[in-house]
Coordinates of C-alpha atoms in Angstrom, one line a residue:
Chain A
X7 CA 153.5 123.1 49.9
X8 CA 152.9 123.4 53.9
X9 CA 152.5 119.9 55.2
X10 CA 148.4 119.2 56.2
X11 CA 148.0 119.6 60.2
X12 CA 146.5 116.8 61.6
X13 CA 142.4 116.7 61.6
X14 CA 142.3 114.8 64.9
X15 CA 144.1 117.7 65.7
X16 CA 142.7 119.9 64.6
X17 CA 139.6 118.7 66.3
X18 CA 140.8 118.7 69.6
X19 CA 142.1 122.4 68.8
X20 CA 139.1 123.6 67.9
X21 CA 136.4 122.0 70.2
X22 CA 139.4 123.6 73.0
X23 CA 138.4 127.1 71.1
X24 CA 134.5 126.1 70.0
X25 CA 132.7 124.2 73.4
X26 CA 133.6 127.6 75.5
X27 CA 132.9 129.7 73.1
X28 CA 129.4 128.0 72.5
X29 CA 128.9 128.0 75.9
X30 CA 129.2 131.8 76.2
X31 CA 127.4 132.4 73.3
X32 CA 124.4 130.1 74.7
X33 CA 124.0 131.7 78.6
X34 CA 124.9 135.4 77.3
X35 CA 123.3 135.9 74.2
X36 CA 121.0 132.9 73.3
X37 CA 119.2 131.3 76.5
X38 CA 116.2 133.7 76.9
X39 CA 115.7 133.5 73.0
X40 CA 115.6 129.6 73.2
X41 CA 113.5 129.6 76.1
X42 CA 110.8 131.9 74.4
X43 CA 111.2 129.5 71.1
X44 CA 111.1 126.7 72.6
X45 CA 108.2 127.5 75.2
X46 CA 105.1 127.1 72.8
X47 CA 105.9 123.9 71.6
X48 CA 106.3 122.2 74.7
X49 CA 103.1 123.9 75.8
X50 CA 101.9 121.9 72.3
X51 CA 103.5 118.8 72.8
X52 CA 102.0 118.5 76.4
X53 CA 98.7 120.0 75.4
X54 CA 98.4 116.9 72.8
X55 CA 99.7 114.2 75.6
X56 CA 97.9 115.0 78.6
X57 CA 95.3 117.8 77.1
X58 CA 93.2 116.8 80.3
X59 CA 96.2 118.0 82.7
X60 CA 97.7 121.2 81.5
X61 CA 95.7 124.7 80.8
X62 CA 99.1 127.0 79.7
X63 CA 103.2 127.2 80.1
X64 CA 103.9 130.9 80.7
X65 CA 107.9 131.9 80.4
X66 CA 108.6 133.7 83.2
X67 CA 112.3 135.1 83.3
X68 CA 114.4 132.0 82.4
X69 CA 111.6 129.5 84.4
X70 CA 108.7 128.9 82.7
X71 CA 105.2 128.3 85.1
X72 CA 103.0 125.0 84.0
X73 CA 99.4 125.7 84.7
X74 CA 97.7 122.4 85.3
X75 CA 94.3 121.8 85.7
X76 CA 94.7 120.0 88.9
X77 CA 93.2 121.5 92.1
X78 CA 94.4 120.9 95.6
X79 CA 92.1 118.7 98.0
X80 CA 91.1 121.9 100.1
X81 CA 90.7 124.5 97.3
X82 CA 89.0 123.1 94.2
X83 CA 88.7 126.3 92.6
X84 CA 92.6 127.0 92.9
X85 CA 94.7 125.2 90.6
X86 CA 98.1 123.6 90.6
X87 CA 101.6 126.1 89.1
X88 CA 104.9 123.9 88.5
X89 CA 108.1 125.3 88.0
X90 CA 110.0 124.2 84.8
X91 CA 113.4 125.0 84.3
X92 CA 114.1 124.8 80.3
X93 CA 117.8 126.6 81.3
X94 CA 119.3 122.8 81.7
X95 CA 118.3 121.4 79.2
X96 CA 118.9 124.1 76.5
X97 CA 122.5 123.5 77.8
X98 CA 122.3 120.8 74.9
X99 CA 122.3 122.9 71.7
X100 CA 125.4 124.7 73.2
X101 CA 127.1 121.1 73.2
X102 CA 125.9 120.9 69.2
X103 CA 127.0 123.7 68.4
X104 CA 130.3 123.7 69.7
X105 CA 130.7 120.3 68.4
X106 CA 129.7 120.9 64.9
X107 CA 132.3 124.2 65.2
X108 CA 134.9 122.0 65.9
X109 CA 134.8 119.9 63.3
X110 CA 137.2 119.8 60.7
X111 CA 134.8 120.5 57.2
X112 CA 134.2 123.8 55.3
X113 CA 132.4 126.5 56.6
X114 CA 129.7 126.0 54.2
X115 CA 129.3 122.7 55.8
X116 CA 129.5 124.1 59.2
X117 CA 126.9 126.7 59.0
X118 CA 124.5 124.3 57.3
X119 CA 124.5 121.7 59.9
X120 CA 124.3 124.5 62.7
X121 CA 120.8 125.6 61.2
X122 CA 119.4 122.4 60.2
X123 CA 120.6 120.7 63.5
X124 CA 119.2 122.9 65.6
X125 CA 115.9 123.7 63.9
X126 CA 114.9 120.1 62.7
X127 CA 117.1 118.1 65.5
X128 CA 118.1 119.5 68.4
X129 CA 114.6 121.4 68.9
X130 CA 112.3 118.2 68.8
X131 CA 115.1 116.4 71.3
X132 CA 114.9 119.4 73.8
X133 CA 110.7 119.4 72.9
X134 CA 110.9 115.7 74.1
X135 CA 113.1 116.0 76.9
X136 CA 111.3 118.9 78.4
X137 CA 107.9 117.6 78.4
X138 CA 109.1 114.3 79.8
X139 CA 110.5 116.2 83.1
X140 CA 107.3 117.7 83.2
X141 CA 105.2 114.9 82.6
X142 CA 106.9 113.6 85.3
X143 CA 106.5 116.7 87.5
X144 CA 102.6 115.9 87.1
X145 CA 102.7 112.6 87.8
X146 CA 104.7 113.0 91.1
X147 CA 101.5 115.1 92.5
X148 CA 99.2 112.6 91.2
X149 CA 100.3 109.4 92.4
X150 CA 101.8 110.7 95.5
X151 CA 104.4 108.2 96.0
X152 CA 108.5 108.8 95.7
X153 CA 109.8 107.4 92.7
X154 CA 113.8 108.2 91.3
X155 CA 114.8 109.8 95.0
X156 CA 112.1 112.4 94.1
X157 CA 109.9 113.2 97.0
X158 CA 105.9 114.0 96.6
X159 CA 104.3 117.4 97.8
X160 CA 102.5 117.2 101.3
X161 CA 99.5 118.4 99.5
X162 CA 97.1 116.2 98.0
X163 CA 95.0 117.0 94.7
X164 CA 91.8 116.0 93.1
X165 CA 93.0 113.8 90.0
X166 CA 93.2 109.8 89.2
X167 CA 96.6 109.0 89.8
X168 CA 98.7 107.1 86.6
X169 CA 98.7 103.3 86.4
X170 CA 101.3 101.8 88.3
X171 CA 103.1 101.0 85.3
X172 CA 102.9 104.5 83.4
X173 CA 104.4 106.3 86.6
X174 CA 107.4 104.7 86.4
X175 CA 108.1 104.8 83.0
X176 CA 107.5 108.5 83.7
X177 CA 110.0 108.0 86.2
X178 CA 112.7 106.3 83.9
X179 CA 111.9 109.4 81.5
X180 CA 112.8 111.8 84.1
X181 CA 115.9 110.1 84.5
X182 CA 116.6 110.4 80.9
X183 CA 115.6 113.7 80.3
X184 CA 117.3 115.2 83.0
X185 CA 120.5 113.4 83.9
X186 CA 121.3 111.1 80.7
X187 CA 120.0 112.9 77.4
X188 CA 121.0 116.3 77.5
X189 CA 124.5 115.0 77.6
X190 CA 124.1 112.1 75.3
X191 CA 121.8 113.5 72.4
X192 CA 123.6 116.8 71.0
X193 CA 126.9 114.1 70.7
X194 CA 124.6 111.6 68.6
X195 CA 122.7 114.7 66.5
X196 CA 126.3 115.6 66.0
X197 CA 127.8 112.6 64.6
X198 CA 124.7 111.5 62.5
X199 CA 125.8 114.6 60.8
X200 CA 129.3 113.7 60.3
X201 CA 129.6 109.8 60.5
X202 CA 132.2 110.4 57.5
X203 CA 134.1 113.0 59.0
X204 CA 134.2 110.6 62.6
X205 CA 134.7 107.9 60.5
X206 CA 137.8 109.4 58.3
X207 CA 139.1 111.3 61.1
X208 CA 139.1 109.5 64.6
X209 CA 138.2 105.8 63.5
X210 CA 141.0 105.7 61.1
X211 CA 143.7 106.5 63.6
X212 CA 141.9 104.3 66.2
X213 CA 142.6 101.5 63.7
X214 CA 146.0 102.7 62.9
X215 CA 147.3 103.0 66.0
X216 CA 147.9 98.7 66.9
X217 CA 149.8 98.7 64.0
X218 CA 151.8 101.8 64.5
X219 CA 153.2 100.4 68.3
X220 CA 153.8 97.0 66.6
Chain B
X18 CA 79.6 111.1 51.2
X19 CA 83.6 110.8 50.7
X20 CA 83.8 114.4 50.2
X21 CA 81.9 115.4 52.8
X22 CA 83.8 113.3 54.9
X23 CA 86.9 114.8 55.6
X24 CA 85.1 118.2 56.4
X25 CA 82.8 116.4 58.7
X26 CA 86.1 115.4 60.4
X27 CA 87.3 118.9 59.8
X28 CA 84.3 120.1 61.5
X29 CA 84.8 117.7 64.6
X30 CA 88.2 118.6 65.1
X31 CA 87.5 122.5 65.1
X32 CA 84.9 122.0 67.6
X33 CA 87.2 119.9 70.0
X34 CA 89.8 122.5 69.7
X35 CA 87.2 125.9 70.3
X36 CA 86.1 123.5 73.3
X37 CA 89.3 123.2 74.5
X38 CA 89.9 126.6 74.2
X39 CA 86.8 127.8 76.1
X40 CA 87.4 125.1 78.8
X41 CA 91.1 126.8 78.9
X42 CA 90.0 130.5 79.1
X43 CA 87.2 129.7 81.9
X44 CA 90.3 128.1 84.3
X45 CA 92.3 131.0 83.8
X46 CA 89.3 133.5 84.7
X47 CA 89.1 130.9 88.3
X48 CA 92.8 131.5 88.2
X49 CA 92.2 135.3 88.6
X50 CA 89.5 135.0 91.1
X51 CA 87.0 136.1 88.2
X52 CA 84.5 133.3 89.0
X53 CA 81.5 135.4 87.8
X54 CA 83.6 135.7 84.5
X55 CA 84.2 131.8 84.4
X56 CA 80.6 130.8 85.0
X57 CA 78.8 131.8 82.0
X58 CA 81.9 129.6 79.7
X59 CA 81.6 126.5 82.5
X60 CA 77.6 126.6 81.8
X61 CA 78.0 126.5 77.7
X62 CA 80.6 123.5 78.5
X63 CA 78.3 122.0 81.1
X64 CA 75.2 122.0 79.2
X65 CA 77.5 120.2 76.2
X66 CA 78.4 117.8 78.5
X67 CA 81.8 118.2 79.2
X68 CA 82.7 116.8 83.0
X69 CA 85.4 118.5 83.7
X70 CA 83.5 121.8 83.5
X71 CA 80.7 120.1 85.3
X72 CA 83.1 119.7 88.1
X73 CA 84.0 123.4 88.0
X74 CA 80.6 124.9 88.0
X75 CA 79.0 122.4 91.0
X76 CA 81.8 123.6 93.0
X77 CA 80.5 127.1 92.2
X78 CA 77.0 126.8 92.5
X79 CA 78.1 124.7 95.8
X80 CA 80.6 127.1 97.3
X81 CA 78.1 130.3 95.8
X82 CA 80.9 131.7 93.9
X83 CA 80.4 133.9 91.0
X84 CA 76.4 132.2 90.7
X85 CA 73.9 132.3 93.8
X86 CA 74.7 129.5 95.7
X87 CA 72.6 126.8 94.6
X88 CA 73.3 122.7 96.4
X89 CA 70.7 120.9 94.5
X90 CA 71.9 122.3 91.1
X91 CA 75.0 121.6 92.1
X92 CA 74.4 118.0 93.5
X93 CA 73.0 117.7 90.0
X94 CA 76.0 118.4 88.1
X95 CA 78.8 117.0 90.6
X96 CA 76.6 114.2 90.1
X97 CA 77.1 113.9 86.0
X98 CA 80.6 114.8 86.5
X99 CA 81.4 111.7 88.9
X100 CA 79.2 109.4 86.6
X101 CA 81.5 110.7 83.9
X102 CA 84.6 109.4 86.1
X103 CA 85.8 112.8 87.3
X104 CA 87.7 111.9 90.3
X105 CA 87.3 115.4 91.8
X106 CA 84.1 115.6 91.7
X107 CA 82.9 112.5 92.9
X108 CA 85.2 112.8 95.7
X109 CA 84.3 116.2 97.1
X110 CA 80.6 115.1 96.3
X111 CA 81.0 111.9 98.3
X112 CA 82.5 114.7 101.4
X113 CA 79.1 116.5 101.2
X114 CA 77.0 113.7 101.4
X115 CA 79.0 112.1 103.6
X116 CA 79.2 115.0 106.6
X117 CA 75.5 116.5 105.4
X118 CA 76.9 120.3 105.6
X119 CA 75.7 121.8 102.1
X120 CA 74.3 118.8 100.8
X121 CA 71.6 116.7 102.0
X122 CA 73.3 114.0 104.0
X123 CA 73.5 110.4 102.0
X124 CA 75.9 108.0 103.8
X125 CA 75.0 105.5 101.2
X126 CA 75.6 107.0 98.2
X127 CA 78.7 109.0 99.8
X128 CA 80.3 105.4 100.7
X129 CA 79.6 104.2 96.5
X130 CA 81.4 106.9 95.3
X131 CA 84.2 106.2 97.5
X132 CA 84.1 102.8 96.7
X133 CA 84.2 103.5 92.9
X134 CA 87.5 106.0 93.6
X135 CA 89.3 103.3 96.0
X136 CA 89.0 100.8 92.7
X137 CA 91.2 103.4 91.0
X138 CA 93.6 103.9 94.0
X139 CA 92.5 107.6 94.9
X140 CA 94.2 107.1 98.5
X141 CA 92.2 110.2 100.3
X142 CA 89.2 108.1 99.0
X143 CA 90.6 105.2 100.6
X144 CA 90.8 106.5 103.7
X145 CA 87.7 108.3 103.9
X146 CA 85.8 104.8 103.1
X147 CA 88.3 103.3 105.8
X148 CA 86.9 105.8 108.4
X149 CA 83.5 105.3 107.1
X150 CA 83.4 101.1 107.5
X151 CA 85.3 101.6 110.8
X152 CA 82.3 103.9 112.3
X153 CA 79.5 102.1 110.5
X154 CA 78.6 105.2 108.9
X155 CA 76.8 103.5 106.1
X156 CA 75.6 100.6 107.9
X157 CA 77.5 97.7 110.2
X158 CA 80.9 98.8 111.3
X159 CA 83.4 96.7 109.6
X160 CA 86.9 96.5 111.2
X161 CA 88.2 94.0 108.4
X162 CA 87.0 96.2 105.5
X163 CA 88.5 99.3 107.1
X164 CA 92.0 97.5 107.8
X165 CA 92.1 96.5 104.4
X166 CA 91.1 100.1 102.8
X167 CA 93.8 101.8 105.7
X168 CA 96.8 99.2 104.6
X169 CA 95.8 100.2 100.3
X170 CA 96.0 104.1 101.3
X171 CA 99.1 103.5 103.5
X172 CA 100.4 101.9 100.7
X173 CA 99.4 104.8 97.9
X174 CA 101.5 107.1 99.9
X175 CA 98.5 108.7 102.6
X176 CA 100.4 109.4 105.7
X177 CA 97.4 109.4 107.9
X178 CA 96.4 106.1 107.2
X179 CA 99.9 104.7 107.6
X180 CA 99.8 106.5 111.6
X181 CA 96.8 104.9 111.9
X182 CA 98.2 101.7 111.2
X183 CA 100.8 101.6 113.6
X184 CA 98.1 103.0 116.3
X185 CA 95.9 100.1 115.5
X186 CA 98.9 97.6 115.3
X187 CA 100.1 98.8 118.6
X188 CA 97.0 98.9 120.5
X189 CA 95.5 96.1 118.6
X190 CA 92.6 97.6 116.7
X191 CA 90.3 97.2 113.7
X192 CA 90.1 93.0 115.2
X193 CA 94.2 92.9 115.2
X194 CA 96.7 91.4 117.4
X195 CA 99.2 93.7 119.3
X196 CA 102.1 93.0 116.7
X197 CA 105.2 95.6 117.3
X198 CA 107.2 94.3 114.4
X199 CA 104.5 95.8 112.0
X200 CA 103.6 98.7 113.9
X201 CA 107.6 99.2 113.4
X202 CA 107.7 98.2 110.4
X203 CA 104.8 101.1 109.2
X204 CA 107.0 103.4 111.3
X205 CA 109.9 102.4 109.2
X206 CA 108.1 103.0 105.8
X207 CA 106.7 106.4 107.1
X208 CA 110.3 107.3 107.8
X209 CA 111.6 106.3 104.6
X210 CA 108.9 108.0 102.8
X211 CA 109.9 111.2 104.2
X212 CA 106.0 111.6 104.7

């Protein structure tokens, strides 16, 4: 009987093979279908947090356009378009996916967690982190004042700006959403999937290896 | 009663939403530059007593866009929307009565509605009501006043007000001592902003 390769291994191995190969898979094939997915439920999610602020979020190309309902000081009737880019922050469910592909359980397994992590899991993150960047994007116009080396448009518009407070947790959300989470989130949807496998596989030789130098 | 209840609330819901919805198709008709379009759906929200589309419509009936330029129906609704707390309209309001153009000029009434915005930090407000205490446009000048309401829209991020702060600190205006450290100081801030 052939001696079992190694699963930490076998995980290096295959998230060598899987995190490219994910990574192709999102920017060539899967990017524009995400960004039309995932487009109406942001529009949703900010729609239900600021219903007062936003009128649509159109997908254009890869960007999407946020319609607010704010108005510049000099042309009430005009109103405000911001530029979202969902393209970094879809970035995440390639990290899943190549993750989940690399780890060492059946294919049965695999494909499960694949579907169910990025329907029920990964969707709702990117949801969240989306609308946070541009929440944020709204609040910059409205309270006019530099927060998180952002810089506020020249223009001023016709809205009550946030409470001090609000703006800069909308601030601290940007940060998140954009520089911290899309890294950090796909890992931890990944190993609430497969605390076991982590567990069995890297954790154990973690604790092995002291006594294996003694 | 409890089973009418939750299709009362039903009801209520399905009403925000259509409301919503109407309020949403109106702004994209202003988006397209189809104002006559947009009218008719303002008025229906209008008349419900939604502010926001009380806004909208004085703007119309003030600018004469889609509707026949009207300034006293739209005085009236500009009106109900700033009572409602719609910053937009009170301030543009406040601009008309303020400068007498469209709207019958009221200095007084123009400087209340800029006082209500400045309590909620609106910092073109704040410097409009600076201007305002500075001439006396509304009664006695009042250099203190207008110091104060220049330093809180410096401070919310209004560049103008934070030039006019080094001017006065330089030449020693609005009942201030020539102080160069603070007119530097302002300078500094406006440089950091990247105003």
């Amino acid at each position: 009987m052939p001696p079992q390769p190694d699963p930490l291994r076998r995980f290096w191995r295959g998230a060598l093979l899987s995190l490219p190969g994910a990574l192709a898979f999102w920017w060539f094939i899967a990017v524009g279908y995400l960004g039309a997915l995932l487009a109406p439920l942001v529009g949703w999610s900010l729609s239900l947090s600021v219903p007062h602020l936003v009128v649509e979020l159109v997908p254009v190309g890869l960007d999407w356009t946020l319609i607010t309902t704010l108005s510049p000081i000099d042309s009430p009737l005009d109103l405000l378009a911001l530029q979202i880019p969902p393209v970094r922050f879809t970035a995440s469910f390639a990290l899943f996916w190549g993750l989940v592909l690399a780890t060492p359980i059946p294919w049965g397994e695999r494909g499960y967690q694949l579907l169910t992590g990025t329907a029920f899991v990964m969707m709702p993150l990117v949801v969240m982190m989306i609308s946070l960047f541009a929440l944020f994007r709204i609040g910059l116009y409205l309270n006019h004042t530099p927060i998180v080396g952002q810089m506020p448009p020249e223009q001023w518009y016709l809205g009550a700006p946030f409470p001090g407070w609000i703006y800069h947790l909308l601030g601290v959300g940007r940060q998140l959403s954009a520089l911290v989470l899309p890294m950090v989130l796909p890992v931890l949807a990944w190993a609430a999937f497969n605390g076991e496998v982590i567990n069995r596989v890297l954790l154990s030789r973690l604790r092995q290896r002291p006594e294996t130098t003694a | 009663m409890r089973r009418l209840l939750p299709l009362l609330l039903l009801a209520l819901l399905a009403g925000c939403g259509s409301e919503q919805a109407t309020h949403t198709t109106a702004l994209k008709r202003l988006l397209a530059g189809d104002y006559a379009g947009a009218a008719p759906l303002l008025t229906q929200l209008a008349e419900a007593g939604q502010p926001a589309a009380q806004f909208r419509l004085g703007i119309l009936y003030l600018e004469g866009k889609g509707v026949a330029a009207d300034p006293q129906r739209a005085a009236t609704l500009l009106n109900q929307a700033a009572e409602a707390g719609e910053v937009g309209a009170a301030y543009l309001l406040a601009q008309a009565l303020r400068t007498g153009g469209r709207l019958p000029a009221d200095p007084q009434r123009a400087r209340q509605l800029l006082e209500q915005l400045a309590t909620r930090h609106y910092a073109p407000a704040e410097w409009e009501l600076a201007k305002m205490l500075e001439k006396g446009e509304a009664g006695a000048a009042d250099p203190a006043a207008a110091l104060e309401h220049y330093r809180q829209a410096a401070q919310h991020g209004y560049r103008d007000a934070v030039l006019r702060l080094i001017q006065a600190y330089r030449n020693a205006e609005l009942g201030l001592v020539q102080d160069t450290a603070e007119a530097q100081h302002w300078q500094e801030s406006l440089r950091q902003r990247a105003f």
